[in-house]
Amino acid sequence: TQSTWVMAWLVPTLEAAGSFLQGEQHHEAEIRQADLHFDRELRFNRELERREHLRDRWALENNSLQTMTISQSLLFSCVFSILTQGQLPAGTPEGLVIAYSCCMALSFCILLLSIWASMQTSGRMSKYNIADSEQRYVCGLKHPTFGSYWKCHCETLSHVSTYSFYWGTCFVIVTACLLLFAQFTITYANRFAAVAFVVISAATVLVVG
């Protein structure tokens, strides 16, 4: 009959349409899933790049700090060597003795300050969390980059460490000049050697500085 023919035609058509719509839905779901995976992978790669950049910047500053710490330790040992072995000869003028003691004390204290500032800087650097860019630190701020964290928490101490190291080095050199000047002029009675040592040392400091 006509109704049977219509049903025989309509049922396969509806099934085909349903299959087509279902296929379209699956296709759209696959596209959405692919876009989601792409977005996640893109964000993941960006996060890896960000962490790698922060790690490189941290490593650069840390290597510089370690080099400074080694130099400070060596110079500090030089101060103790002068302190234990650098005895002024008998008959040294009182003014020279006072200048020698003041320069020795200043070099000791300034280099100790430099080492302390380096240790504080190293401790603060270790507190930076590369994995969490949303963390709030003791200053109450977020630091998504190591540069902003360094400027807020470490830069001042780093400047203190560097400048005190250079000033401490200058006072160590002045102390050595005073010691050898006294030894050359009093022990060896050779003023030319004393003046030559002081002039060459001062010229070296001026050229390097």
PDB file of N, CA, C and O in Angstrom, residues 72 111-121 157 160:
ATOM      1  N   GLN A  72      85.470  37.646  47.544  1.00  0.00           N
ATOM      2  CA  GLN A  72      85.395  38.214  48.891  1.00  0.00           C
ATOM      3  C   GLN A  72      86.126  37.336  49.904  1.00  0.00           C
ATOM      4  O   GLN A  72      86.846  37.845  50.776  1.00  0.00           O
ATOM      5  N   LEU A 111      84.696  44.461  54.254  1.00  0.00           N
ATOM      6  CA  LEU A 111      84.644  43.154  53.588  1.00  0.00           C
ATOM      7  C   LEU A 111      83.685  42.203  54.302  1.00  0.00           C
ATOM      8  O   LEU A 111      83.021  41.390  53.650  1.00  0.00           O
ATOM      9  N   LEU A 112      83.615  42.305  55.619  1.00  0.00           N
ATOM     10  CA  LEU A 112      82.644  41.495  56.345  1.00  0.00           C
ATOM     11  C   LEU A 112      81.218  41.886  55.957  1.00  0.00           C
ATOM     12  O   LEU A 112      80.344  41.021  55.782  1.00  0.00           O
ATOM     13  N   LEU A 113      80.987  43.187  55.792  1.00  0.00           N
ATOM     14  CA  LEU A 113      79.679  43.659  55.318  1.00  0.00           C
ATOM     15  C   LEU A 113      79.386  43.131  53.916  1.00  0.00           C
ATOM     16  O   LEU A 113      78.252  42.728  53.609  1.00  0.00           O
ATOM     17  N   SER A 114      80.397  43.104  53.069  1.00  0.00           N
ATOM     18  CA  SER A 114      80.217  42.608  51.703  1.00  0.00           C
ATOM     19  C   SER A 114      79.833  41.128  51.696  1.00  0.00           C
ATOM     20  O   SER A 114      78.928  40.711  50.963  1.00  0.00           O
ATOM     21  N   ILE A 115      80.506  40.338  52.520  1.00  0.00           N
ATOM     22  CA  ILE A 115      80.183  38.905  52.596  1.00  0.00           C
ATOM     23  C   ILE A 115      78.775  38.705  53.146  1.00  0.00           C
ATOM     24  O   ILE A 115      78.010  37.862  52.653  1.00  0.00           O
ATOM     25  N   TRP A 116      78.412  39.484  54.159  1.00  0.00           N
ATOM     26  CA  TRP A 116      77.059  39.378  54.718  1.00  0.00           C
ATOM     27  C   TRP A 116      76.006  39.705  53.675  1.00  0.00           C
ATOM     28  O   TRP A 116      74.982  39.002  53.557  1.00  0.00           O
ATOM     29  N   ALA A 117      76.222  40.770  52.904  1.00  0.00           N
ATOM     30  CA  ALA A 117      75.256  41.159  51.876  1.00  0.00           C
ATOM     31  C   ALA A 117      75.139  40.084  50.796  1.00  0.00           C
ATOM     32  O   ALA A 117      74.035  39.801  50.298  1.00  0.00           O
ATOM     33  N   SER A 118      76.241  39.453  50.456  1.00  0.00           N
ATOM     34  CA  SER A 118      76.191  38.368  49.462  1.00  0.00           C
ATOM     35  C   SER A 118      75.404  37.175  49.990  1.00  0.00           C
ATOM     36  O   SER A 118      74.609  36.565  49.254  1.00  0.00           O
ATOM     37  N   MET A 119      75.586  36.840  51.237  1.00  0.00           N
ATOM     38  CA  MET A 119      74.842  35.726  51.826  1.00  0.00           C
ATOM     39  C   MET A 119      73.351  36.037  51.887  1.00  0.00           C
ATOM     40  O   MET A 119      72.511  35.166  51.600  1.00  0.00           O
ATOM     41  N   GLN A 120      73.003  37.264  52.234  1.00  0.00           N
ATOM     42  CA  GLN A 120      71.599  37.653  52.265  1.00  0.00           C
ATOM     43  C   GLN A 120      70.993  37.621  50.867  1.00  0.00           C
ATOM     44  O   GLN A 120      69.850  37.185  50.672  1.00  0.00           O
ATOM     45  N   THR A 121      71.743  38.073  49.886  1.00  0.00           N
ATOM     46  CA  THR A 121      71.256  38.043  48.500  1.00  0.00           C
ATOM     47  C   THR A 121      71.021  36.617  48.032  1.00  0.00           C
ATOM     48  O   THR A 121      70.009  36.305  47.402  1.00  0.00           O
ATOM     49  N   LEU A 157      70.783  44.831  48.098  1.00  0.00           N
ATOM     50  CA  LEU A 157      71.826  44.046  48.766  1.00  0.00           C
ATOM     51  C   LEU A 157      72.971  43.717  47.813  1.00  0.00           C
ATOM     52  O   LEU A 157      74.139  43.685  48.232  1.00  0.00           O
ATOM     53  N   VAL A 160      75.121  46.751  47.656  1.00  0.00           N
ATOM     54  CA  VAL A 160      75.894  46.865  48.895  1.00  0.00           C
ATOM     55  C   VAL A 160      77.079  45.903  48.862  1.00  0.00           C
ATOM     56  O   VAL A 160      78.213  46.271  49.219  1.00  0.00           O
TER      57      VAL A 160
END
